[in-house]
Amino acid sequence: MKKLPIFLIGATGVIALTVYLINPFGTATLDPRARIWGIMYYHIPSASMMPTLNPGDYILVKTFAYANTMPEIGDIVVYKPPQLNVPFIGRVMARPGDNISVQDSIAIVNGQRQEENYILKPEGVCYIRDFPETTVPDEALFIVGDNRCNSRDSRMFGTVSQNNLIGKVSYIWDSSDKD
């Protein structure tokens, strides 16, 4: 069996390291899968995105999705909240320049009540049902969970810089909800 020349192995390592350091997809994570390959997977740890994503689900995230574009309203994204170094998952509800408020857990964007058939209807104690109107600044997004009563999101920590986006959720490959 023919062995690979040592310089070929070294060159491959140098190329991978260079791509990692350049971070061509502009992702906000240090994970080499995201920086080199442009995709990664996550395990859903909480109920913040129920019923869309359930605790225990595995999702595929495209870290290259927003390399040259801005997320659309309704996109489900993985991001790092301000002041935290832990990835969160949420739905983009407003983009730069949009006015957003939340009344009784329903988002109102630019004066229009949003049809959100995907949210988990509030039951029992809901710590944040309302959020006063705010204008999303340039280069930022307002991101919330589908389970409004059980989600830490922009209603708590404010808007999220586009630089803190890790990627777009593109596929649920293993769900704890087998329906």
PDB file of C-alpha atoms in Angstrom:
ATOM      1  CA  MET A   1       0.000   0.000   0.000  1.00  0.00           C
ATOM      2  CA  LYS A   2       1.301   3.420  -0.957  1.00  0.00           C
ATOM      3  CA  LYS A   3       1.610   5.963   1.867  1.00  0.00           C
ATOM      4  CA  LEU A   4       0.645   9.605   1.492  1.00  0.00           C
ATOM      5  CA  PRO A   5       3.639  11.890   1.412  1.00  0.00           C
ATOM      6  CA  ILE A   6       4.094  13.788   4.664  1.00  0.00           C
ATOM      7  CA  PHE A   7       3.996  17.147   2.848  1.00  0.00           C
ATOM      8  CA  LEU A   8       0.515  16.336   1.465  1.00  0.00           C
ATOM      9  CA  ILE A   9      -0.783  15.647   4.969  1.00  0.00           C
ATOM     10  CA  GLY A  10       0.879  18.823   6.236  1.00  0.00           C
ATOM     11  CA  ALA A  11      -0.476  20.903   3.337  1.00  0.00           C
ATOM     12  CA  THR A  12      -3.999  19.651   4.020  1.00  0.00           C
ATOM     13  CA  GLY A  13      -3.650  20.669   7.652  1.00  0.00           C
ATOM     14  CA  VAL A  14      -2.334  24.110   6.710  1.00  0.00           C
ATOM     15  CA  ILE A  15      -5.213  24.650   4.273  1.00  0.00           C
ATOM     16  CA  ALA A  16      -7.799  23.598   6.872  1.00  0.00           C
ATOM     17  CA  LEU A  17      -6.230  25.882   9.487  1.00  0.00           C
ATOM     18  CA  THR A  18      -6.163  28.789   7.026  1.00  0.00           C
ATOM     19  CA  VAL A  19      -9.851  28.327   6.153  1.00  0.00           C
ATOM     20  CA  TYR A  20     -10.671  28.110   9.867  1.00  0.00           C
ATOM     21  CA  LEU A  21      -8.828  31.357  10.629  1.00  0.00           C
ATOM     22  CA  ILE A  22     -10.238  33.229   7.631  1.00  0.00           C
ATOM     23  CA  ASN A  23     -13.775  32.133   8.609  1.00  0.00           C
ATOM     24  CA  PRO A  24     -15.204  32.593   5.088  1.00  0.00           C
ATOM     25  CA  PHE A  25     -18.800  32.088   6.253  1.00  0.00           C
ATOM     26  CA  GLY A  26     -18.490  34.769   8.939  1.00  0.00           C
ATOM     27  CA  THR A  27     -20.011  32.549  11.589  1.00  0.00           C
ATOM     28  CA  ALA A  28     -19.991  33.582  15.253  1.00  0.00           C
ATOM     29  CA  THR A  29     -18.706  30.247  16.501  1.00  0.00           C
ATOM     30  CA  LEU A  30     -15.253  28.768  16.931  1.00  0.00           C
ATOM     31  CA  ASP A  31     -16.509  25.298  15.973  1.00  0.00           C
ATOM     32  CA  PRO A  32     -14.334  24.036  13.089  1.00  0.00           C
ATOM     33  CA  ARG A  33     -17.288  22.251  11.446  1.00  0.00           C
ATOM     34  CA  ALA A  34     -19.038  25.583  11.002  1.00  0.00           C
ATOM     35  CA  ARG A  35     -15.981  27.518   9.874  1.00  0.00           C
ATOM     36  CA  ILE A  36     -14.508  24.938   7.477  1.00  0.00           C
ATOM     37  CA  TRP A  37     -17.493  22.963   6.152  1.00  0.00           C
ATOM     38  CA  GLY A  38     -20.269  25.549   6.558  1.00  0.00           C
ATOM     39  CA  ILE A  39     -22.623  23.151   8.331  1.00  0.00           C
ATOM     40  CA  MET A  40     -23.000  21.746  11.810  1.00  0.00           C
ATOM     41  CA  TYR A  41     -25.594  20.063  13.958  1.00  0.00           C
ATOM     42  CA  TYR A  42     -27.132  20.989  17.278  1.00  0.00           C
ATOM     43  CA  HIS A  43     -29.078  19.124  19.905  1.00  0.00           C
ATOM     44  CA  ILE A  44     -32.136  21.039  21.174  1.00  0.00           C
ATOM     45  CA  PRO A  45     -31.745  21.295  24.976  1.00  0.00           C
ATOM     46  CA  SER A  46     -34.877  23.238  25.955  1.00  0.00           C
ATOM     47  CA  ALA A  47     -38.545  23.861  25.222  1.00  0.00           C
ATOM     48  CA  SER A  48     -38.044  27.446  23.998  1.00  0.00           C
ATOM     49  CA  MET A  49     -38.910  26.602  20.362  1.00  0.00           C
ATOM     50  CA  MET A  50     -41.796  24.203  21.001  1.00  0.00           C
ATOM     51  CA  PRO A  51     -43.838  23.060  19.159  1.00  0.00           C
ATOM     52  CA  THR A  52     -41.571  23.656  16.127  1.00  0.00           C
ATOM     53  CA  LEU A  53     -38.482  22.114  17.752  1.00  0.00           C
ATOM     54  CA  ASN A  54     -38.714  19.817  20.755  1.00  0.00           C
ATOM     55  CA  PRO A  55     -36.180  19.057  23.481  1.00  0.00           C
ATOM     56  CA  GLY A  56     -34.046  16.182  22.203  1.00  0.00           C
ATOM     57  CA  ASP A  57     -34.354  17.075  18.504  1.00  0.00           C
ATOM     58  CA  TYR A  58     -31.213  17.201  16.358  1.00  0.00           C
ATOM     59  CA  ILE A  59     -31.029  19.940  13.745  1.00  0.00           C
ATOM     60  CA  LEU A  60     -28.719  20.727  10.842  1.00  0.00           C
ATOM     61  CA  VAL A  61     -27.524  24.336  10.680  1.00  0.00           C
ATOM     62  CA  LYS A  62     -26.136  26.005   7.554  1.00  0.00           C
ATOM     63  CA  THR A  63     -23.502  28.423   8.791  1.00  0.00           C
ATOM     64  CA  PHE A  64     -22.991  29.797   5.275  1.00  0.00           C
ATOM     65  CA  ALA A  65     -26.660  30.808   4.857  1.00  0.00           C
ATOM     66  CA  TYR A  66     -26.106  34.435   5.863  1.00  0.00           C
ATOM     67  CA  ALA A  67     -22.584  34.974   4.556  1.00  0.00           C
ATOM     68  CA  ASN A  68     -23.904  37.503   2.002  1.00  0.00           C
ATOM     69  CA  THR A  69     -27.577  37.918   2.888  1.00  0.00           C
ATOM     70  CA  MET A  70     -29.731  38.956   5.804  1.00  0.00           C
ATOM     71  CA  PRO A  71     -32.191  36.566   7.468  1.00  0.00           C
ATOM     72  CA  GLU A  72     -35.831  36.821   6.484  1.00  0.00           C
ATOM     73  CA  ILE A  73     -38.582  37.322   9.034  1.00  0.00           C
ATOM     74  CA  GLY A  74     -39.648  33.849  10.125  1.00  0.00           C
ATOM     75  CA  ASP A  75     -36.237  32.208   9.654  1.00  0.00           C
ATOM     76  CA  ILE A  76     -35.179  29.961  12.532  1.00  0.00           C
ATOM     77  CA  VAL A  77     -31.593  30.772  13.453  1.00  0.00           C
ATOM     78  CA  VAL A  78     -28.843  29.751  15.854  1.00  0.00           C
ATOM     79  CA  TYR A  79     -27.187  32.767  17.452  1.00  0.00           C
ATOM     80  CA  LYS A  80     -25.193  33.988  20.428  1.00  0.00           C
ATOM     81  CA  PRO A  81     -27.129  36.422  22.615  1.00  0.00           C
ATOM     82  CA  PRO A  82     -25.423  39.590  23.828  1.00  0.00           C
ATOM     83  CA  GLN A  83     -23.088  39.011  26.789  1.00  0.00           C
ATOM     84  CA  LEU A  84     -23.406  35.197  26.556  1.00  0.00           C
ATOM     85  CA  ASN A  85     -21.179  32.620  24.897  1.00  0.00           C
ATOM     86  CA  VAL A  86     -23.828  29.912  24.579  1.00  0.00           C
ATOM     87  CA  PRO A  87     -25.771  29.254  21.363  1.00  0.00           C
ATOM     88  CA  PHE A  88     -29.523  29.949  21.420  1.00  0.00           C
ATOM     89  CA  ILE A  89     -32.172  29.065  18.842  1.00  0.00           C
ATOM     90  CA  GLY A  90     -34.999  31.404  17.879  1.00  0.00           C
ATOM     91  CA  ARG A  91     -37.142  32.849  15.128  1.00  0.00           C
ATOM     92  CA  VAL A  92     -36.352  36.180  13.462  1.00  0.00           C
ATOM     93  CA  MET A  93     -39.314  38.489  14.112  1.00  0.00           C
ATOM     94  CA  ALA A  94     -37.933  41.874  13.027  1.00  0.00           C
ATOM     95  CA  ARG A  95     -35.072  43.242  10.942  1.00  0.00           C
ATOM     96  CA  PRO A  96     -33.175  46.545  10.951  1.00  0.00           C
ATOM     97  CA  GLY A  97     -35.521  49.540  10.908  1.00  0.00           C
ATOM     98  CA  ASP A  98     -38.616  47.526  11.874  1.00  0.00           C
ATOM     99  CA  ASN A  99     -40.760  48.618  14.809  1.00  0.00           C
ATOM    100  CA  ILE A 100     -41.734  45.674  16.999  1.00  0.00           C
ATOM    101  CA  SER A 101     -43.771  45.180  20.142  1.00  0.00           C
ATOM    102  CA  VAL A 102     -45.209  42.093  21.802  1.00  0.00           C
ATOM    103  CA  GLN A 103     -48.707  42.192  23.296  1.00  0.00           C
ATOM    104  CA  ASP A 104     -50.082  39.151  25.101  1.00  0.00           C
ATOM    105  CA  SER A 105     -47.275  37.062  23.518  1.00  0.00           C
ATOM    106  CA  ILE A 106     -48.243  38.123  19.960  1.00  0.00           C
ATOM    107  CA  ALA A 107     -45.716  40.066  17.876  1.00  0.00           C
ATOM    108  CA  ILE A 108     -46.727  43.309  16.195  1.00  0.00           C
ATOM    109  CA  VAL A 109     -44.270  44.364  13.478  1.00  0.00           C
ATOM    110  CA  ASN A 110     -44.613  47.787  11.852  1.00  0.00           C
ATOM    111  CA  GLY A 111     -48.161  48.052  13.214  1.00  0.00           C
ATOM    112  CA  GLN A 112     -49.264  44.680  11.815  1.00  0.00           C
ATOM    113  CA  ARG A 113     -50.264  41.819  14.117  1.00  0.00           C
ATOM    114  CA  GLN A 114     -48.307  38.758  12.965  1.00  0.00           C
ATOM    115  CA  GLU A 115     -50.059  35.512  12.072  1.00  0.00           C
ATOM    116  CA  GLU A 116     -48.051  33.024  14.075  1.00  0.00           C
ATOM    117  CA  ASN A 117     -49.764  29.659  13.771  1.00  0.00           C
ATOM    118  CA  TYR A 118     -46.543  27.978  14.885  1.00  0.00           C
ATOM    119  CA  ILE A 119     -46.313  29.444  18.411  1.00  0.00           C
ATOM    120  CA  LEU A 120     -47.199  27.495  21.524  1.00  0.00           C
ATOM    121  CA  LYS A 121     -50.286  29.142  22.993  1.00  0.00           C
ATOM    122  CA  PRO A 122     -49.591  30.659  26.430  1.00  0.00           C
ATOM    123  CA  GLU A 123     -50.953  28.659  29.346  1.00  0.00           C
ATOM    124  CA  GLY A 124     -50.564  29.373  33.045  1.00  0.00           C
ATOM    125  CA  VAL A 125     -47.774  31.630  34.232  1.00  0.00           C
ATOM    126  CA  CYS A 126     -46.066  33.563  31.469  1.00  0.00           C
ATOM    127  CA  TYR A 127     -43.247  35.768  32.667  1.00  0.00           C
ATOM    128  CA  ILE A 128     -43.023  38.040  29.623  1.00  0.00           C
ATOM    129  CA  ARG A 129     -46.302  38.487  27.741  1.00  0.00           C
ATOM    130  CA  ASP A 130     -45.649  42.064  26.676  1.00  0.00           C
ATOM    131  CA  PHE A 131     -42.724  44.031  25.311  1.00  0.00           C
ATOM    132  CA  PRO A 132     -42.875  47.778  24.570  1.00  0.00           C
ATOM    133  CA  GLU A 133     -42.448  49.012  21.022  1.00  0.00           C
ATOM    134  CA  THR A 134     -38.851  49.375  19.945  1.00  0.00           C
ATOM    135  CA  THR A 135     -37.083  50.057  16.662  1.00  0.00           C
ATOM    136  CA  VAL A 136     -34.527  47.456  15.621  1.00  0.00           C
ATOM    137  CA  PRO A 137     -31.168  49.188  15.035  1.00  0.00           C
ATOM    138  CA  ASP A 138     -29.001  48.772  11.936  1.00  0.00           C
ATOM    139  CA  GLU A 139     -27.116  45.463  11.755  1.00  0.00           C
ATOM    140  CA  ALA A 140     -29.391  43.876  14.400  1.00  0.00           C
ATOM    141  CA  LEU A 141     -32.318  41.459  14.641  1.00  0.00           C
ATOM    142  CA  PHE A 142     -35.169  40.859  17.083  1.00  0.00           C
ATOM    143  CA  ILE A 143     -35.296  37.107  17.754  1.00  0.00           C
ATOM    144  CA  VAL A 144     -37.873  35.230  19.860  1.00  0.00           C
ATOM    145  CA  GLY A 145     -38.738  31.629  20.728  1.00  0.00           C
ATOM    146  CA  ASP A 146     -41.957  29.960  19.572  1.00  0.00           C
ATOM    147  CA  ASN A 147     -42.752  29.002  23.174  1.00  0.00           C
ATOM    148  CA  ARG A 148     -43.168  32.598  24.308  1.00  0.00           C
ATOM    149  CA  CYS A 149     -43.773  31.685  27.967  1.00  0.00           C
ATOM    150  CA  ASN A 150     -40.593  29.613  28.189  1.00  0.00           C
ATOM    151  CA  SER A 151     -38.023  31.418  26.076  1.00  0.00           C
ATOM    152  CA  ARG A 152     -35.096  33.691  26.860  1.00  0.00           C
ATOM    153  CA  ASP A 153     -34.865  35.913  23.816  1.00  0.00           C
ATOM    154  CA  SER A 154     -34.778  39.511  22.560  1.00  0.00           C
ATOM    155  CA  ARG A 155     -37.621  40.422  24.918  1.00  0.00           C
ATOM    156  CA  MET A 156     -35.151  39.858  27.777  1.00  0.00           C
ATOM    157  CA  PHE A 157     -31.733  40.814  26.415  1.00  0.00           C
ATOM    158  CA  GLY A 158     -32.585  43.110  23.507  1.00  0.00           C
ATOM    159  CA  THR A 159     -31.714  42.877  19.853  1.00  0.00           C
ATOM    160  CA  VAL A 160     -29.020  40.559  18.517  1.00  0.00           C
ATOM    161  CA  SER A 161     -26.178  41.789  16.314  1.00  0.00           C
ATOM    162  CA  GLN A 162     -26.016  40.137  12.899  1.00  0.00           C
ATOM    163  CA  ASN A 163     -22.389  39.383  13.769  1.00  0.00           C
ATOM    164  CA  ASN A 164     -23.702  37.008  16.454  1.00  0.00           C
ATOM    165  CA  LEU A 165     -25.543  34.785  13.965  1.00  0.00           C
ATOM    166  CA  ILE A 166     -24.183  31.266  13.712  1.00  0.00           C
ATOM    167  CA  GLY A 167     -26.492  29.985  10.992  1.00  0.00           C
ATOM    168  CA  LYS A 168     -29.910  29.026   9.684  1.00  0.00           C
ATOM    169  CA  VAL A 169     -31.728  25.909  10.849  1.00  0.00           C
ATOM    170  CA  SER A 170     -32.308  23.967   7.652  1.00  0.00           C
ATOM    171  CA  TYR A 171     -33.317  20.458   8.665  1.00  0.00           C
ATOM    172  CA  ILE A 172     -34.550  18.416  11.625  1.00  0.00           C
ATOM    173  CA  TRP A 173     -32.792  15.108  11.187  1.00  0.00           C
ATOM    174  CA  ASP A 174     -33.889  13.326  14.333  1.00  0.00           C
ATOM    175  CA  SER A 175     -36.933  14.413  16.272  1.00  0.00           C
ATOM    176  CA  SER A 176     -38.087  13.330  19.687  1.00  0.00           C
ATOM    177  CA  ASP A 177     -41.625  13.940  18.366  1.00  0.00           C
ATOM    178  CA  LYS A 178     -42.092  11.040  15.944  1.00  0.00           C
ATOM    179  CA  ASP A 179     -45.422  12.361  14.557  1.00  0.00           C
TER     180      ASP A 179
END
